[in-house]
Coordinates of C-alpha atoms in Angstrom, one line a residue:
Chain A
M1 CA 0.0 0.0 0.0
F2 CA 2.8 2.4 0.9
H3 CA 5.0 1.4 -1.8
M4 CA 6.2 3.2 -4.8
Y5 CA 7.6 1.5 -8.0
L6 CA 11.0 2.9 -9.4
P7 CA 10.9 2.6 -13.1
I8 CA 14.7 3.0 -13.7
A9 CA 15.7 0.9 -10.5
G10 CA 13.2 -1.6 -11.7
S11 CA 12.0 -2.3 -8.1
S12 CA 9.5 -1.2 -5.4
V13 CA 10.4 0.8 -2.3
N14 CA 8.5 1.7 0.9
I15 CA 7.7 5.4 0.8
F16 CA 8.3 5.9 4.4
L17 CA 11.6 4.2 4.6
I18 CA 13.0 6.3 1.7
L19 CA 11.6 9.5 3.2
G20 CA 13.1 8.6 6.5
L21 CA 16.5 7.7 5.0
G22 CA 16.4 11.1 3.0
G23 CA 15.6 13.0 6.2
I24 CA 18.5 11.4 8.3
V25 CA 21.0 12.0 5.4
G26 CA 19.7 15.5 4.9
L27 CA 20.2 16.3 8.5
L28 CA 23.7 15.2 8.4
S29 CA 24.2 17.2 5.4
G30 CA 22.8 20.4 6.9
I31 CA 24.9 19.9 10.0
F32 CA 28.1 19.0 8.5
G33 CA 28.2 20.2 4.9
V34 CA 28.6 16.6 3.6
G35 CA 26.7 15.3 0.6
G36 CA 25.9 12.2 2.5
G37 CA 26.7 9.9 -0.6
F38 CA 29.3 7.8 1.4
L39 CA 26.5 7.0 3.7
M40 CA 23.3 7.0 1.4
T41 CA 24.5 4.9 -1.5
P42 CA 25.4 1.7 0.5
L43 CA 22.0 2.1 2.3
L44 CA 20.1 2.1 -0.8
I45 CA 22.1 -0.7 -2.2
M46 CA 21.3 -2.6 0.9
F47 CA 17.5 -2.0 0.2
G48 CA 17.8 -3.7 -3.1
I49 CA 18.4 -0.6 -5.5
P50 CA 21.0 -1.6 -8.3
P51 CA 24.4 0.0 -7.4
T52 CA 24.4 2.3 -10.6
V53 CA 21.1 3.6 -10.0
A54 CA 21.7 4.2 -6.2
A55 CA 24.6 6.2 -6.9
A56 CA 23.2 8.3 -9.8
S57 CA 19.9 9.0 -8.1
D58 CA 21.6 9.9 -5.0
S59 CA 23.6 12.7 -6.8
N60 CA 20.1 14.2 -7.9
Q61 CA 18.9 14.0 -4.6
I62 CA 22.0 15.7 -3.1
V63 CA 21.4 18.7 -5.6
G64 CA 18.0 19.3 -3.6
A65 CA 19.4 18.8 -0.2
S66 CA 22.5 20.9 -0.9
T67 CA 20.3 23.7 -2.5
S68 CA 18.2 23.8 0.5
G69 CA 21.4 23.6 2.9
T70 CA 23.3 26.2 0.8
L71 CA 20.4 28.6 0.9
A72 CA 20.1 28.3 4.6
H73 CA 23.9 28.8 5.2
Y74 CA 23.9 31.6 2.7
R75 CA 21.4 33.5 4.8
L76 CA 23.4 33.0 8.0
G77 CA 26.5 34.4 5.8
N78 CA 28.2 31.0 5.8
V79 CA 29.1 30.7 2.1
D80 CA 32.5 31.8 0.8
M81 CA 31.6 32.0 -2.8
K82 CA 35.1 33.0 -3.9
M83 CA 36.6 30.1 -2.1
G84 CA 34.0 27.7 -3.2
I85 CA 34.3 28.5 -7.0
L86 CA 38.0 27.8 -6.8
L87 CA 37.7 24.6 -4.9
L88 CA 35.1 23.7 -7.5
I89 CA 37.2 24.2 -10.5
G90 CA 40.0 22.4 -8.8
G91 CA 37.5 19.5 -7.9
V92 CA 36.4 19.2 -11.6
L93 CA 39.8 19.0 -12.8
G94 CA 40.9 16.7 -10.3
G95 CA 37.9 14.4 -10.9
T96 CA 38.7 14.3 -14.7
I97 CA 42.4 13.1 -13.8
G98 CA 41.0 10.7 -11.1
V99 CA 38.7 8.9 -13.6
Q100 CA 41.7 8.5 -16.0
F101 CA 43.9 7.1 -13.1
I102 CA 41.2 4.6 -12.1
K103 CA 41.1 3.3 -15.6
I104 CA 44.7 2.4 -15.5
L105 CA 44.3 1.0 -12.2
R106 CA 41.4 -1.1 -13.3
A107 CA 43.5 -2.6 -16.3
S108 CA 46.3 -3.4 -14.0
G109 CA 43.6 -5.4 -11.7
H110 CA 44.5 -4.0 -8.5
A111 CA 41.9 -1.1 -8.6
D112 CA 39.5 -2.5 -6.0
F113 CA 42.1 -3.5 -3.5
L114 CA 43.8 0.1 -3.8
I115 CA 40.2 1.7 -3.4
S116 CA 39.4 -0.3 -0.4
V117 CA 42.7 0.2 1.5
T118 CA 42.7 4.1 0.4
Y119 CA 39.2 4.4 1.8
V120 CA 39.9 2.8 5.2
I121 CA 43.1 4.6 5.6
M122 CA 41.9 8.1 4.6
L123 CA 38.7 7.6 6.8
G124 CA 40.8 6.5 9.7
F125 CA 43.3 9.2 9.4
V126 CA 40.9 12.0 8.9
G127 CA 38.6 10.8 11.6
S128 CA 41.1 10.2 14.1
Y129 CA 42.9 13.4 13.5
M130 CA 39.7 15.3 13.6
F131 CA 38.5 13.7 16.7
F132 CA 41.6 14.2 18.8
E133 CA 42.2 17.6 17.8
S134 CA 38.6 18.7 18.5
L135 CA 38.7 17.0 21.8
Q136 CA 41.9 18.7 22.7
S137 CA 40.5 22.1 21.7
L138 CA 37.2 21.4 23.7
R139 CA 39.3 20.5 26.7
K140 CA 41.2 23.8 26.5
D141 CA 38.0 25.8 26.1
K142 CA 36.8 24.1 29.3
V143 CA 40.0 24.9 31.3
G144 CA 40.0 28.4 29.6
S145 CA 36.4 29.1 30.9
S146 CA 37.2 28.1 34.4
T147 CA 40.5 30.1 34.7
P148 CA 40.1 33.5 36.4
D149 CA 40.3 36.5 33.9
S150 CA 43.3 37.8 35.8
I151 CA 45.3 34.6 35.1
K152 CA 44.1 34.3 31.4
T153 CA 46.8 35.0 28.9
A154 CA 46.4 36.5 25.4
P155 CA 45.6 34.1 22.7
V156 CA 48.8 32.6 21.2
E157 CA 49.2 32.9 17.4
K158 CA 49.3 29.6 15.6
K159 CA 52.6 28.8 14.2
P160 CA 52.5 28.5 10.3
S161 CA 53.0 24.8 9.3
I162 CA 55.5 23.7 6.5
F163 CA 52.4 23.5 4.2
G164 CA 51.3 26.9 5.1
K165 CA 54.8 28.4 4.6
L166 CA 55.0 26.6 1.2
M167 CA 51.6 28.0 0.0
G168 CA 52.5 31.5 1.3
T169 CA 55.2 31.6 -1.4
L170 CA 52.7 31.0 -4.3
P171 CA 51.7 34.1 -6.4
F172 CA 48.1 35.5 -6.7
Q173 CA 47.7 36.2 -3.1
T174 CA 44.1 37.3 -2.4
E175 CA 41.8 37.9 0.6
F176 CA 38.8 35.7 1.3
V177 CA 36.8 37.9 3.3
K178 CA 34.0 35.6 4.5
S179 CA 36.6 32.9 5.6
G180 CA 38.7 35.6 7.1
V181 CA 41.8 34.0 5.6
S182 CA 44.5 35.4 3.1
M183 CA 46.2 33.0 0.9
S184 CA 47.0 32.4 -2.9
A185 CA 44.1 31.6 -5.2
L186 CA 46.1 28.5 -6.3
T187 CA 46.0 27.1 -2.7
P188 CA 42.3 26.0 -3.0
L189 CA 42.6 25.4 -6.7
I190 CA 45.3 22.8 -5.9
L191 CA 43.7 21.2 -2.9
G192 CA 40.4 21.1 -5.0
V193 CA 42.3 19.0 -7.7
F194 CA 43.7 16.6 -4.9
V195 CA 40.3 16.1 -3.3
G196 CA 38.7 15.6 -6.8
I197 CA 41.5 12.9 -7.6
L198 CA 40.7 11.1 -4.4
A199 CA 36.9 11.4 -4.7
A200 CA 37.0 10.0 -8.4
I201 CA 39.2 7.1 -7.1
M202 CA 37.0 6.3 -4.1
G203 CA 33.6 7.0 -6.2
V204 CA 32.3 9.5 -3.7
G205 CA 31.4 13.1 -3.8
G206 CA 34.2 14.1 -1.7
G207 CA 32.4 16.1 1.0
F208 CA 34.0 14.3 3.9
I209 CA 37.5 14.8 2.6
M210 CA 36.8 18.4 1.7
V211 CA 35.6 19.4 5.0
P212 CA 38.8 18.5 6.8
V213 CA 40.9 20.0 4.0
M214 CA 39.1 23.4 4.4
V215 CA 39.2 23.1 8.1
Y216 CA 43.0 22.1 8.5
L217 CA 44.7 23.2 5.4
L218 CA 42.7 26.4 4.4
R219 CA 42.1 27.2 8.2
M220 CA 38.5 28.3 7.4
P221 CA 36.1 28.7 10.4
M222 CA 33.9 25.5 10.6
H223 CA 30.6 27.2 10.0
V224 CA 31.8 28.8 6.7
V225 CA 33.3 25.5 5.8
V226 CA 29.8 23.8 6.2
G227 CA 28.1 26.3 4.1
T228 CA 30.9 26.7 1.3
S229 CA 31.2 22.8 1.1
L230 CA 27.5 22.6 0.4
F231 CA 27.7 25.1 -2.2
Q232 CA 30.5 23.3 -3.9
I233 CA 28.7 19.9 -3.6
L234 CA 25.6 21.4 -5.3
F235 CA 27.5 22.0 -8.4
T236 CA 29.5 18.9 -8.5
C237 CA 26.2 16.9 -8.3
I238 CA 24.4 18.9 -11.0
N239 CA 27.2 17.9 -13.2
V240 CA 27.1 14.3 -12.1
T241 CA 23.3 13.9 -12.4
I242 CA 23.2 15.4 -15.8
M243 CA 26.0 13.4 -17.0
Q244 CA 24.6 10.1 -15.5
S245 CA 21.1 10.7 -17.0
Y246 CA 22.6 11.4 -20.6
T247 CA 25.2 8.6 -20.8
N248 CA 24.1 5.8 -18.6
H249 CA 20.3 6.3 -17.8
T250 CA 20.8 5.7 -14.4
V251 CA 18.9 8.4 -12.6
D252 CA 15.7 7.2 -11.1
F253 CA 13.7 10.5 -10.6
V254 CA 11.0 8.9 -8.6
L255 CA 13.7 7.7 -6.2
A256 CA 15.5 10.9 -6.1
L257 CA 12.1 12.8 -5.5
L258 CA 11.3 10.7 -2.5
L259 CA 14.8 11.1 -1.0
L260 CA 14.6 14.8 -1.8
L261 CA 11.4 15.3 0.0
G262 CA 13.1 13.9 3.1
S263 CA 16.5 15.4 2.6
T264 CA 15.4 19.1 2.0
V265 CA 13.5 19.1 5.2
G266 CA 16.3 17.2 7.0
A267 CA 19.0 19.8 5.7
Q268 CA 17.0 22.7 7.2
F269 CA 16.7 21.1 10.6
G270 CA 20.5 20.1 10.3
T271 CA 21.3 23.8 9.6
K272 CA 19.4 24.7 12.5
I273 CA 21.3 22.4 14.7
S274 CA 24.5 23.2 13.2
K275 CA 24.0 26.8 14.2
R276 CA 23.6 25.8 17.8
L277 CA 26.6 23.8 18.0
K278 CA 30.2 24.9 18.4
G279 CA 32.9 24.5 15.7
D280 CA 34.7 22.0 17.8
Q281 CA 31.4 20.1 18.7
L282 CA 30.5 19.8 15.0
K283 CA 34.0 18.5 14.1
I284 CA 34.0 15.8 16.8
I285 CA 30.6 14.7 15.8
L286 CA 31.7 14.7 12.0
A287 CA 34.8 12.7 13.2
S288 CA 32.8 10.0 15.0
L289 CA 30.6 9.6 12.0
V290 CA 33.6 9.3 9.7
L291 CA 35.2 6.8 12.2
L292 CA 31.9 4.9 12.2
V293 CA 32.0 4.5 8.5
M294 CA 35.5 3.4 8.6
V295 CA 34.8 0.8 11.2
Q296 CA 31.8 -0.5 9.0
M297 CA 34.1 -0.6 5.9
L298 CA 36.8 -2.5 7.7
F299 CA 34.3 -5.0 9.0
G300 CA 33.2 -5.4 5.5
L301 CA 36.6 -6.2 4.5
L302 CA 37.2 -8.7 7.4
M303 CA 33.8 -10.5 7.3
A304 CA 32.8 -12.9 4.7
P305 CA 29.8 -11.7 2.6
T306 CA 26.8 -13.7 2.6
N307 CA 26.9 -14.0 -1.2
L308 CA 30.3 -13.9 -3.1
L309 CA 28.6 -12.6 -6.2
S310 CA 26.9 -9.1 -6.5
Y311 CA 25.9 -7.0 -9.4
A312 CA 28.7 -4.8 -10.7
G313 CA 28.6 -0.9 -10.5
G314 CA 28.1 1.9 -8.0
H315 CA 30.5 2.8 -5.3
Chain B
M1 CA -19.8 -19.0 -45.7
Y2 CA -16.8 -18.8 -48.0
I3 CA -14.5 -20.3 -45.5
L4 CA -17.0 -23.1 -45.1
H5 CA -16.9 -23.9 -48.8
K6 CA -13.2 -23.4 -49.1
Y7 CA -11.8 -25.4 -46.2
P8 CA -14.5 -28.0 -45.0
K9 CA -12.0 -30.4 -43.7
I10 CA -10.1 -27.8 -41.5
I11 CA -13.5 -26.7 -40.1
L12 CA -14.5 -30.3 -39.2
F13 CA -11.0 -31.1 -37.8
S14 CA -11.2 -28.1 -35.7
F15 CA -14.7 -29.1 -34.3
I16 CA -13.5 -32.6 -33.5
V17 CA -10.5 -31.2 -31.6
F18 CA -12.4 -28.7 -29.6
F19 CA -15.6 -30.3 -28.8
L20 CA -14.8 -34.1 -28.9
F21 CA -11.3 -34.3 -27.5
P22 CA -11.1 -31.5 -25.1
A23 CA -8.0 -33.0 -23.4
L24 CA -6.0 -32.1 -26.6
S25 CA -6.8 -28.7 -26.4
M26 CA -5.2 -27.7 -23.0
A27 CA -5.7 -23.9 -23.4
I28 CA -3.9 -21.9 -20.7
Q29 CA -5.7 -19.2 -19.1
L30 CA -3.7 -16.3 -17.4
T31 CA -5.4 -14.2 -15.0
P32 CA -4.8 -11.2 -15.5
E33 CA -3.5 -11.6 -19.0
Q34 CA -0.7 -9.3 -18.3
V35 CA 1.3 -7.7 -15.7
N36 CA 0.7 -3.7 -15.7
I37 CA 3.4 -2.0 -13.5
G38 CA 1.8 1.3 -12.3
T39 CA 3.0 3.8 -9.6
T40 CA 2.2 1.8 -6.5
F41 CA 3.3 -1.8 -8.0
N42 CA 4.8 -3.9 -5.4
G43 CA 4.7 -7.4 -7.0
G44 CA 1.6 -9.2 -7.6
T45 CA 0.1 -12.6 -8.5
I46 CA -0.9 -14.2 -11.8
T47 CA -3.2 -17.3 -11.7
V48 CA -2.4 -19.9 -14.4
S49 CA -5.1 -22.5 -15.1
G50 CA -6.4 -25.0 -17.6
E51 CA -7.6 -28.5 -18.0
I52 CA -5.8 -31.9 -18.2
S53 CA -6.8 -35.4 -18.0
Q54 CA -7.2 -37.2 -14.8
D55 CA -4.1 -39.4 -14.9
E56 CA -1.9 -36.4 -15.9
D57 CA 0.0 -33.8 -13.8
A58 CA 0.8 -30.3 -14.9
V59 CA 4.0 -28.4 -14.2
I60 CA 4.1 -24.7 -14.7
Q61 CA 7.3 -23.3 -16.0
I62 CA 7.9 -19.5 -16.9
K63 CA 11.1 -18.3 -18.4
G64 CA 12.3 -14.9 -19.2
T65 CA 14.6 -13.9 -22.1
D66 CA 18.3 -14.5 -22.0
T67 CA 20.0 -11.4 -20.7
E68 CA 23.8 -10.5 -20.2
A69 CA 24.6 -9.2 -16.6
H70 CA 27.6 -7.9 -15.1
F71 CA 28.9 -9.3 -11.7
K72 CA 31.7 -8.9 -9.4
Q73 CA 33.0 -11.7 -7.3
T74 CA 34.4 -11.4 -3.8
G75 CA 37.2 -13.5 -2.5
K76 CA 39.7 -13.5 0.1
V77 CA 42.9 -11.5 -0.6
G78 CA 46.1 -12.1 1.5
G79 CA 44.2 -14.7 3.6
V80 CA 42.5 -11.7 5.6
L81 CA 40.6 -9.2 3.6
W82 CA 37.4 -10.0 1.7
M83 CA 37.3 -7.8 -1.6
T84 CA 36.4 -7.9 -5.3
V85 CA 38.7 -10.4 -7.0
A86 CA 36.8 -10.7 -10.4
H87 CA 34.6 -8.9 -12.8
F88 CA 32.9 -10.9 -15.5
S89 CA 29.6 -11.0 -17.5
L90 CA 27.1 -13.8 -17.6
S91 CA 24.9 -14.5 -20.4
G92 CA 22.6 -17.4 -21.5
A93 CA 20.6 -17.4 -18.3
P94 CA 17.0 -16.5 -18.2
S95 CA 16.2 -13.2 -16.5
A96 CA 13.6 -15.0 -14.5
Y97 CA 12.8 -18.8 -14.1
F98 CA 9.9 -20.1 -12.2
V99 CA 8.8 -23.8 -11.7
Y100 CA 5.7 -24.6 -10.1
L101 CA 5.1 -28.2 -9.2
P102 CA 2.0 -30.3 -8.1
E103 CA 2.2 -32.4 -5.1
T104 CA 3.2 -35.7 -6.7
I105 CA 6.2 -34.1 -8.7
S106 CA 7.2 -32.2 -5.4
S107 CA 7.6 -35.5 -3.7
W108 CA 9.7 -37.0 -6.6
R109 CA 12.1 -33.8 -6.2
D110 CA 12.2 -34.1 -2.4
N111 CA 13.0 -38.0 -2.6
K112 CA 15.5 -37.4 -5.4
D113 CA 13.4 -39.7 -7.6
K114 CA 15.0 -40.3 -11.0
R115 CA 11.7 -39.3 -12.6
W116 CA 12.3 -35.8 -11.6
A117 CA 15.9 -35.7 -13.1
Q118 CA 14.3 -37.0 -16.3
L119 CA 12.1 -34.0 -16.6
D120 CA 15.2 -31.7 -16.9
L121 CA 13.4 -28.9 -14.9
D122 CA 15.8 -28.1 -12.1
Y123 CA 18.1 -25.2 -12.1
D124 CA 21.2 -27.3 -13.0
T125 CA 19.7 -27.8 -16.4
L126 CA 20.4 -24.0 -17.1
Q127 CA 24.0 -24.2 -16.3
S128 CA 25.0 -25.7 -19.8
D129 CA 23.7 -22.6 -21.7
I130 CA 25.5 -20.1 -19.4
V131 CA 28.5 -18.3 -20.8
I132 CA 30.9 -16.5 -18.5
E133 CA 33.4 -14.2 -19.9
P134 CA 36.2 -14.0 -19.0
E135 CA 36.0 -17.7 -18.3
Q136 CA 36.4 -18.4 -14.6
N137 CA 38.2 -21.3 -13.0
D138 CA 35.3 -21.9 -10.5
S139 CA 32.2 -21.7 -12.8
A140 CA 30.4 -24.1 -10.6
V141 CA 30.8 -21.8 -7.6
V142 CA 29.8 -18.8 -9.8
F143 CA 26.8 -20.7 -10.9
S144 CA 25.7 -21.5 -7.5
D145 CA 26.2 -17.9 -6.2
F146 CA 24.3 -16.7 -9.3
L147 CA 21.3 -19.0 -8.3
K148 CA 21.4 -17.6 -4.7
L149 CA 21.5 -14.0 -6.0
K150 CA 18.4 -14.6 -8.2
A151 CA 16.7 -16.5 -5.5
D152 CA 17.2 -13.6 -3.2
H153 CA 15.4 -11.2 -5.6
E154 CA 12.6 -14.0 -6.1
L155 CA 13.5 -14.1 -9.7
Y156 CA 14.4 -17.8 -9.7
Q157 CA 11.4 -19.8 -7.9
M158 CA 11.1 -23.5 -7.5
V159 CA 7.7 -23.8 -5.8
E160 CA 6.7 -27.2 -4.5
N161 CA 3.1 -28.1 -4.2
G162 CA 2.3 -24.8 -6.1
V163 CA 0.0 -26.5 -8.5
H164 CA -3.4 -27.6 -7.2
Y165 CA -6.1 -29.5 -8.8
K166 CA -10.0 -29.3 -9.0
T167 CA -12.7 -31.3 -10.6
G168 CA -13.2 -30.4 -14.1
T169 CA -15.7 -31.1 -16.9
N170 CA -15.9 -34.2 -19.1
G171 CA -13.7 -36.2 -16.7
Q172 CA -11.1 -33.8 -16.8
K173 CA -9.4 -32.0 -13.8
I174 CA -8.6 -28.3 -13.5
F175 CA -5.0 -27.3 -12.6
E176 CA -4.4 -23.9 -11.0
A177 CA -1.3 -22.2 -9.7
D178 CA -0.8 -18.7 -8.3
I179 CA 2.4 -17.3 -9.5
H180 CA 4.1 -14.8 -7.4
I181 CA 5.4 -11.9 -9.4
P182 CA 8.2 -10.1 -7.5
A183 CA 8.6 -6.3 -7.6
D184 CA 12.0 -6.5 -9.2
I185 CA 10.7 -8.4 -12.3
P186 CA 12.2 -7.2 -15.5
R187 CA 9.9 -5.8 -18.0
E188 CA 9.7 -8.2 -20.8
T189 CA 7.6 -11.0 -22.4
Y190 CA 7.9 -14.3 -20.6
T191 CA 7.1 -17.8 -22.0
V192 CA 4.6 -19.6 -19.7
N193 CA 4.8 -23.4 -20.5
V194 CA 2.4 -25.8 -18.9
L195 CA 3.9 -29.3 -19.1
K196 CA 1.7 -32.3 -19.2
I197 CA 3.5 -35.1 -17.2
K198 CA 2.4 -38.9 -17.3
D199 CA 4.6 -41.6 -15.8
G200 CA 7.5 -39.4 -15.4
I201 CA 7.3 -38.3 -19.1
I202 CA 6.5 -35.0 -20.7
T203 CA 3.6 -35.9 -22.8
G204 CA 2.5 -32.6 -24.0
Q205 CA 3.2 -28.8 -23.6
E206 CA 1.1 -25.7 -24.1
T207 CA 2.7 -22.3 -24.3
A208 CA 1.4 -18.7 -23.8
E209 CA 3.2 -15.4 -23.3
L210 CA 3.0 -13.1 -20.3
N211 CA 3.9 -9.4 -20.9
V212 CA 5.1 -7.4 -18.0
Q213 CA 5.0 -3.8 -19.0
L214 CA 4.9 -0.3 -17.4
Q215 CA 1.9 2.0 -17.6
G216 CA 0.9 5.3 -16.5
F217 CA 3.6 7.6 -14.7
P218 CA 6.4 4.9 -14.5
L219 CA 6.1 4.4 -18.2
F220 CA 6.3 8.2 -18.7
I221 CA 9.5 8.4 -16.6
S222 CA 11.1 5.5 -18.3
N223 CA 10.4 6.9 -21.8
M224 CA 11.8 10.3 -20.7
A225 CA 14.9 8.7 -19.2
Y226 CA 15.7 6.6 -22.3
N227 CA 14.5 8.6 -25.2
K228 CA 15.1 12.2 -24.0
S229 CA 17.8 11.6 -21.5
L230 CA 19.6 15.1 -21.7
L231 CA 16.3 16.8 -21.1
Y232 CA 15.3 14.3 -18.5
G233 CA 18.7 14.9 -16.5
I234 CA 18.2 18.7 -16.8
I235 CA 14.4 18.5 -15.6
S236 CA 15.6 16.3 -12.6
V237 CA 18.2 18.8 -11.6
L238 CA 15.9 21.9 -12.0
I239 CA 13.1 20.1 -10.0
A240 CA 15.7 19.1 -7.3
I241 CA 16.9 22.7 -7.1
G242 CA 13.1 23.9 -7.1
A243 CA 12.4 21.5 -4.1
G244 CA 15.5 22.9 -2.3
F245 CA 14.6 26.5 -2.8
F246 CA 10.9 25.7 -1.8
M247 CA 11.9 24.0 1.4
G248 CA 14.2 27.0 2.0
M249 CA 11.4 29.4 1.6
V250 CA 8.9 27.3 3.7
F251 CA 11.5 27.2 6.6
K252 CA 12.2 30.9 6.3
D253 CA 8.8 31.8 6.5
K254 CA 8.4 29.7 9.7
G255 CA 11.8 30.9 10.9
G256 CA 13.1 27.3 11.0
A257 CA 16.7 27.9 9.8
H258 CA 17.3 31.0 11.7

C-alpha cells in the first residue's frame, strides 16, 4: 500500500523508509556540509536498489538537499563564494584526472584493493585526527572558561605549518573575506584537484574529505566550511546527475524525488542544529561519523559476505 | 460461408479437436492476462489455469529472455581481507525462471526420484547454456552464487505444491497455480509453459506469453529517461533545485533555519 515503483531501478520501495532515509542524510548534510553519498548509496544498495542507479539517483537527491542547505547557510553568511568556486574548478579538474587514473588501475587489476585500502586509511586518518584535535580544543576551552580572567593569557598565534609556508610563497595572493583568511588563489585550486582525484578514485562526492581540507589546510572557520562545502557539492552533483542521465540512464527520478522530500527538510533542521553547536562540537561529531563509516568498511573487509557474487557498478 | 466452402476439412477437424477431444486442447488461462506496472506496484500474482486428463500432472514453467548481466566476485585476499577479486559478464541464463510443481512431482524432487531428473526442470539444466566471460576457473561456484542471488530477488523460484487441482468437466481436472510476481521482475515478455506429465514423461506442452509492462507515470518517466535523456537529466536537476528552494522558503517563513 505504501510502496512506490521505481521505473529506472526496476524495483519497489516503501515510501516512508526512503523519506526517512532522505531525512536522516539531509540532516547530516545540513549539520556537517557533507553530501552524504558515502552513507546513502550503501544504504540504498542494501534495500535492493541496483548500485549504479543508487549512486546516480543519490547525486540528484544531493542537488536538492545541498540547494536547501546552501540557501539556509547563505542567509547565515556562511558561504564563501570565491573559495567555493576555486575549490569547485579544482575538483572538476581533479575528478577528470582521477577517472583516467582509475581506468589505468582497473586495467592493472589492483583497483579494488587500492580503493578499499585508500578508503579505510583515509577515513581512519581524517576521523582520528579530527576527533583528537577537536577533543583537545574542547578541553582547552573548558579549562579556559574555568580560569579567572586575571590569569588568562592573550591567545597565542598559531605557528604556520610547512604546508602554510609553502603555500605562502605562491603567487596570486588574495583575501577571502567570508573565511577571514588570506592566501594564494592557487591553494584552494590545488587542494580542489587533490580532493577531486581522491573522490574519483573512491567513487564518492568528496564532501567528507573536503571538509577536513578546508578546516585544517585552508584554516577556514567551521561554520563557513559547512556552507561553502554545500555550495561546492551542489554544482558537483548537478554535473554528475546530468552526465549520468545522459550517458548511463541511471538516474531514477522517482527515487530521487522521495529522497529529496526527506533530505530537503532534514537539511533545514540540520542547519538549525549546526547553528547551535560550536565548531569543535561539530568537528567531533563529524569525526565520530567518519570513524563509524571506517569501522563499518573495515568489518566489510574482514567479514565474509553472505553471497560472494553481486551486481557490478556503483561505489 | 466462403470459409466453409473453401476449407470444409479444416473446419471439421477443428470441431472434433475442440468439442470431442477437449483434453488435446489444453488452453492456458492467465488471470490477469498481463502484468501492468503502475505507480504503486509492489509485485503481484498471476493465476495460471487450464484442464488436463485425470491421469496427468501439470507443471508450470515460466522463463524470461536470456540477458547479459555484469557481476563482481568477492574473494579473500592475503588470507585476511574480503574484496572484489573478479569482474565478469554472465549470459545465456533467463532473466527469471519459475517452476511450479504439483504435490506428486514435488515428492519426486524431495526424494531425488530419477523421474524428477528426467524432466530436466531443475536449475542445473540452465548451467549448460551459461557463458561466463572472461572464463572463470570456479564456474560451478559462480553458478551456485548466481542462483542464490536470483533467488534472493525472487527471480528464480522452484515452488513445491504450487499447482492445485479441482474437478473439471468431461472427466477432466482443472489445474491452477498462483504465480508470485516479484516487484523486481524485469519488464519483458515471458514464456509460460504448461507441461503435461504422465509416468515421469512430458507428454504434451502448451505455451502462452505473459507481458510485463509499465503503464502510467512509471512509463512516462522511463520513456523520458531513455528517449530524451539530456532533457530528463536537466529537468531532474531543476526539480531538485526547485524543491531545495521551496523548502528553504517554507523554513524561512516559519523561521526554522534562523
